[in-house]
Each structure stands twice: as structure tokens, then as C-alpha cells.
Amino acid sequence: MFTTIQLHVDGPVAEVVLDRSPVNAVSLTMYEELTTAFRDLSERTDVHAVILRSANPKMFCAGADIRETVEAISPAESVFELRQRWARTCYDAILDCAVPTIAVVNGHALGAGAVLAACCDIRFAAADLSIGLPEINAGRCGGARHLARLVPQGRLRLMYFTGEPLDAEEALRVDLVQYVGKDGDELAEARALAAKIARKSPLGLRLAKRALNESEAMGVREGYAHEQKYTIRLAQSPDAKEAAAATLEKREPRWSWPGDGAAAVTTEAAPAAR
């Protein structure tokens, strides 16, 4: 089905694997396949967490494939404009993935590679990580807005204007990554975290992800009021009662998903009280 990525599903956890030798340079085909994979995973009711990683143990992604030559879809659209549009579509698909996403980033994660990681909810890094936005060195700019959600402005601008990357420890210090591997355990730790997340209420995970995404650009008051809509929706679901019962009875919860839960993700909730 795919030629530049792999897709593996093991129970409730999926892994999307970048696999375009030698350095996972992102082609138009890879943008398209990543978009398809993440959109499809968002629609699945059996997947509750997604890991994005590389098949190359020494390289996450060296950036966009600037050597690629393709024909534009329309005469009015240049190849560069086409690439930018497909890139936006791909990044949006990862950002909008219905379930929590974890990037496992190793070796170089540059340009488009840094943005792919930034679009995920959580990032685990190998000790050899070098992550940055070197576009200034190639006569381009791009990707900073995605990292601006994660990195302080001063540090981001230093990266952007110089093209110099961060190593794993500096990325951890500024919270661009949340874990740095010890003896190469970053993938195992990411899988353990994904399995832990996937045991939570599937409805709760999806509503929490939407609440976080939609309230991110809002002010505190507006954002909290918006978040409360999802709180009300979840509180009115069977999973809320089951979570309380499981806690009191000291047992694993038995979620009702998908049941009516899948519809509840997209059904408009009652407005929160002001």
C-alpha cells in the first residue's frame, strides 16, 4: 500500500515508520502517504495511540527532498508551491490525529523532519538527536510556526536565524522533547507510554485531544470555557460512571467503546455555563 512509510498496528497502538532510504528525505509521495496514514488512523476505532518513528536507526528525517522533480498538478502552480501545499496538508493530518501521538526521534531531525516531530503530542529522543531548522542555509524559511508552540521565542529565533540545531540535552532542557533515551531505550519507553495511554478511556482520549487542540490558540477564559464543553460531554457518557466504579472497586475499567462513544466524539456538546 505504501512505498515511503510502513504502518504497523499492534492491538490499540499503531506505528507509522518513515522508510525512504537513505535519509528519509520527504518527497511528495511521503507527504501524501503520511496524510493518508494519519487520516485513516483517526477514523479507526481500534487504535488509541500512535507512534511516529524511523526505520533508519541513525536518522529520523533529513528534511524535504529538494532534489525531487515532479510535474505540477496545474500549470498555475509551481512545484515548490505544490510541495508547500502538500506539506501543510500532511502536518495538519498529524496535528489533527484523533488520538495521542508520540514521535521517537533519532539522529538528524532537520527541517521537515523537525516539523513532523513537532506535530506530534509528545517527543522521545535518542541521545544522538540533532534537531533544527536549517532552511536559512538553503535559501528558504519554514517550519518555525510549528516549533513556536513548543520552544521559547528567543531560542526559536536563534535556531531560525543561524540554522544551528539543538542536541538532545538542549532539546530536553527547553522541553522540545520530553525524554532522552538511556542506552537506546527511547523506542521501548515510547511503546510503554503508548500502551499506558491506550488503556485510558478511548472516548476520553479523543475528547481530551480535541479539547487541547481547539483551545490552544484561545485565551485562558475562552479556552477553559471551551474545554468544559468536552468535560460535560465526557461526564454524560457511560465511561465516566465506569471510571468511578473501577476506581472504587479497585479493578481495571471496562470501557463501552465504541458503542455510542464514536458518535459522541463528533456530536456537538451542550455549551458550558459561564
XYZ file of C-alpha atoms in Angstrom:
274
model
C 0.000 0.000 0.000
C 2.763 2.445 0.960
C 6.162 2.942 -0.674
C 7.844 5.519 1.606
C 6.432 4.576 5.010
C 5.371 1.478 6.904
C 2.245 1.114 9.022
C 2.036 -1.433 11.835
C -0.873 -1.918 14.224
C -0.384 -3.983 17.378
C -3.570 -4.002 19.416
C -4.526 -0.431 20.333
C -1.169 1.102 19.305
C -0.143 1.937 15.739
C 3.345 2.750 14.491
C 3.944 4.900 11.418
C 7.517 4.321 10.242
C 9.432 6.634 7.902
C 11.176 4.367 5.393
C 12.656 6.196 2.423
C 16.336 5.358 2.070
C 18.871 6.686 2.622
C 17.878 9.599 4.901
C 14.055 9.681 4.839
C 14.042 12.887 2.796
C 10.378 13.834 2.491
C 9.067 13.526 -1.049
C 5.622 14.484 -2.285
C 4.721 10.802 -2.115
C 5.787 10.618 1.520
C 3.712 13.695 2.366
C 0.737 12.048 0.677
C 1.259 8.682 2.372
C 1.693 10.230 5.821
C -1.503 12.207 5.282
C -3.387 9.057 4.304
C -1.994 7.041 7.212
C -2.832 9.574 9.906
C -6.282 10.305 8.492
C -7.054 6.592 8.348
C -5.803 6.045 11.896
C -8.033 8.872 13.099
C -11.040 7.019 11.685
C -10.188 3.663 13.259
C -11.968 2.766 16.480
C -9.389 0.134 17.485
C -6.333 2.440 17.614
C -5.894 4.648 20.690
C -2.280 5.866 20.367
C 0.190 6.335 17.507
C 3.998 6.297 17.416
C 5.871 8.042 14.584
C 9.436 6.770 14.125
C 12.127 5.990 11.573
C 13.173 2.667 10.086
C 16.735 4.030 9.952
C 18.447 3.590 13.346
C 20.750 6.533 12.606
C 18.381 9.044 11.008
C 14.855 10.309 11.682
C 14.472 12.637 8.699
C 16.956 14.901 6.920
C 14.215 17.243 5.680
C 12.336 17.745 2.434
C 13.761 16.198 -0.717
C 14.744 19.338 -2.602
C 16.204 17.286 -5.470
C 12.884 15.725 -6.309
C 11.418 16.813 -9.619
C 7.717 16.409 -10.235
C 5.140 17.802 -12.574
C 2.786 20.361 -11.103
C -0.850 19.326 -10.890
C -1.939 22.561 -12.550
C 0.042 24.886 -14.848
C -0.535 27.803 -12.473
C 1.082 26.031 -9.545
C 4.842 25.663 -9.325
C 6.459 22.526 -7.953
C 7.569 24.494 -4.908
C 4.024 25.757 -4.261
C 2.723 22.227 -4.705
C 5.212 20.922 -2.147
C 4.211 23.608 0.342
C 0.534 22.767 -0.020
C 1.095 19.047 0.408
C 3.355 19.702 3.387
C 0.638 21.751 5.105
C -1.917 19.036 4.459
C 0.408 16.401 5.923
C 1.269 18.397 9.030
C -2.406 19.167 9.624
C -3.253 15.459 9.422
C -0.716 14.687 12.157
C -1.782 17.620 14.332
C -5.431 16.638 13.941
C -4.916 12.924 14.570
C -7.803 11.910 16.815
C -5.625 10.066 19.330
C -2.390 10.937 21.178
C 0.781 10.762 19.082
C 4.389 10.148 20.154
C 7.403 10.851 17.933
C 10.570 8.831 18.547
C 13.319 10.995 17.082
C 16.869 9.796 16.440
C 19.898 11.154 14.616
C 19.092 14.130 12.417
C 15.589 15.634 12.503
C 16.013 18.671 10.299
C 13.585 20.978 8.526
C 10.568 18.892 7.594
C 11.820 16.224 9.995
C 11.710 18.653 12.907
C 8.204 19.725 11.903
C 6.953 16.129 11.682
C 8.149 15.589 15.242
C 6.710 18.917 16.415
C 3.276 17.985 15.084
C 3.132 15.043 17.496
C 1.874 15.457 21.054
C 4.960 14.039 22.772
C 8.556 13.545 21.629
C 11.086 10.963 22.844
C 14.668 11.420 21.636
C 17.710 9.265 21.135
C 20.890 10.541 22.754
C 22.332 11.327 19.308
C 19.493 13.673 18.329
C 20.241 16.797 16.291
C 17.021 18.718 15.653
C 16.717 22.044 13.896
C 15.523 24.290 11.093
C 18.409 24.777 8.630
C 16.206 26.300 5.897
C 18.071 29.626 6.085
C 21.121 27.809 4.682
C 19.127 26.593 1.664
C 17.523 29.896 0.748
C 14.223 29.066 2.382
C 12.275 29.603 5.573
C 9.559 27.481 7.088
C 8.517 25.274 9.956
C 9.087 27.807 12.714
C 5.400 28.222 13.482
C 5.075 24.580 14.447
C 8.094 24.728 16.752
C 6.862 28.034 18.221
C 4.172 26.010 20.012
C 6.946 24.219 21.888
C 10.141 26.294 22.080
C 10.642 29.704 23.749
C 10.725 32.529 21.198
C 14.307 33.594 21.859
C 15.655 30.059 21.428
C 13.499 29.509 18.355
C 14.719 32.688 16.671
C 18.319 31.754 17.386
C 17.714 28.386 15.705
C 15.875 30.002 12.793
C 18.365 32.773 12.032
C 21.506 30.633 12.368
C 20.225 27.277 11.125
C 22.034 25.634 14.043
C 20.345 22.575 15.580
C 19.783 21.555 19.187
C 21.295 18.404 20.618
C 19.238 16.000 22.727
C 20.071 17.511 26.115
C 19.327 21.070 24.993
C 16.090 19.925 23.362
C 15.144 18.307 26.663
C 16.051 21.437 28.619
C 13.711 23.624 26.549
C 11.012 20.888 26.580
C 11.098 20.303 22.836
C 11.492 16.635 23.789
C 10.174 15.038 26.956
C 12.589 12.114 27.289
C 16.128 11.306 26.162
C 16.970 7.649 25.789
C 19.353 5.809 28.062
C 21.307 3.050 26.310
C 18.984 3.268 23.317
C 15.762 2.623 25.222
C 13.768 5.511 23.735
C 11.599 3.332 21.485
C 10.883 0.834 24.255
C 9.951 3.687 26.594
C 7.723 5.253 23.938
C 5.965 1.941 23.393
C 5.426 1.566 27.130
C 3.950 5.066 27.303
C 1.722 4.441 24.275
C 0.416 1.240 25.865
C -0.288 3.120 29.107
C -2.158 5.866 27.261
C -4.108 3.317 25.205
C -5.559 1.797 28.382
C -7.412 5.028 29.159
C -10.986 5.662 28.040
C -10.941 5.771 24.219
C -13.679 8.383 24.294
C -11.831 10.361 26.960
C -8.612 10.345 24.931
C -10.341 11.606 21.813
C -12.253 14.341 23.603
C -9.138 15.395 25.539
C -7.145 15.620 22.292
C -9.819 17.768 20.657
C -10.112 19.991 23.717
C -6.361 20.591 23.794
C -6.081 21.244 20.069
C -9.064 23.555 19.824
C -8.312 25.585 22.956
C -4.593 26.027 22.219
C -4.973 29.334 20.378
C -7.600 30.693 22.786
C -7.155 32.891 25.820
C -7.406 31.355 29.287
C -11.067 32.218 29.889
C -12.295 31.314 26.416
C -10.143 28.192 26.320
C -11.331 26.894 29.681
C -14.981 27.513 28.781
C -14.402 25.580 25.553
C -12.677 22.747 27.422
C -15.669 22.495 29.766
C -17.870 21.552 26.806
C -15.832 18.388 26.435
C -15.829 17.823 30.196
C -19.636 17.882 30.142
C -19.759 15.557 27.145
C -17.454 13.028 28.808
C -19.234 13.304 32.183
C -22.502 12.389 30.459
C -21.005 9.246 28.914
C -21.112 5.695 30.358
C -17.314 5.802 30.640
C -17.488 8.427 33.393
C -19.606 6.149 35.568
C -17.404 3.168 34.740
C -14.217 5.064 35.633
C -15.607 5.932 39.060
C -16.815 2.374 39.663
C -13.486 0.857 38.625
C -11.614 3.178 40.980
C -13.858 2.319 43.927
C -13.774 -1.405 43.160
C -10.003 -1.391 42.528
C -10.250 -3.069 39.110
C -9.460 -2.292 35.501
C -12.231 -0.292 33.809
C -14.370 -1.885 31.101
C -14.923 0.868 28.577
C -18.061 0.939 26.437
C -16.142 1.993 23.314
C -17.031 2.234 20.559
C -20.751 1.887 21.280
C -22.237 5.372 21.333
C -18.806 6.811 22.099
C -17.661 7.132 18.494
C -20.684 9.285 17.706
C -20.133 11.317 20.868
C -16.722 12.430 19.609
C -18.284 14.347 16.749
C -21.632 15.282 18.312
C -21.803 18.910 19.405
C -21.846 19.209 23.198
C -24.006 21.489 25.273
C -22.357 24.872 25.927
C -20.536 25.277 29.217
C -22.031 27.556 31.832
C -20.471 30.989 32.126
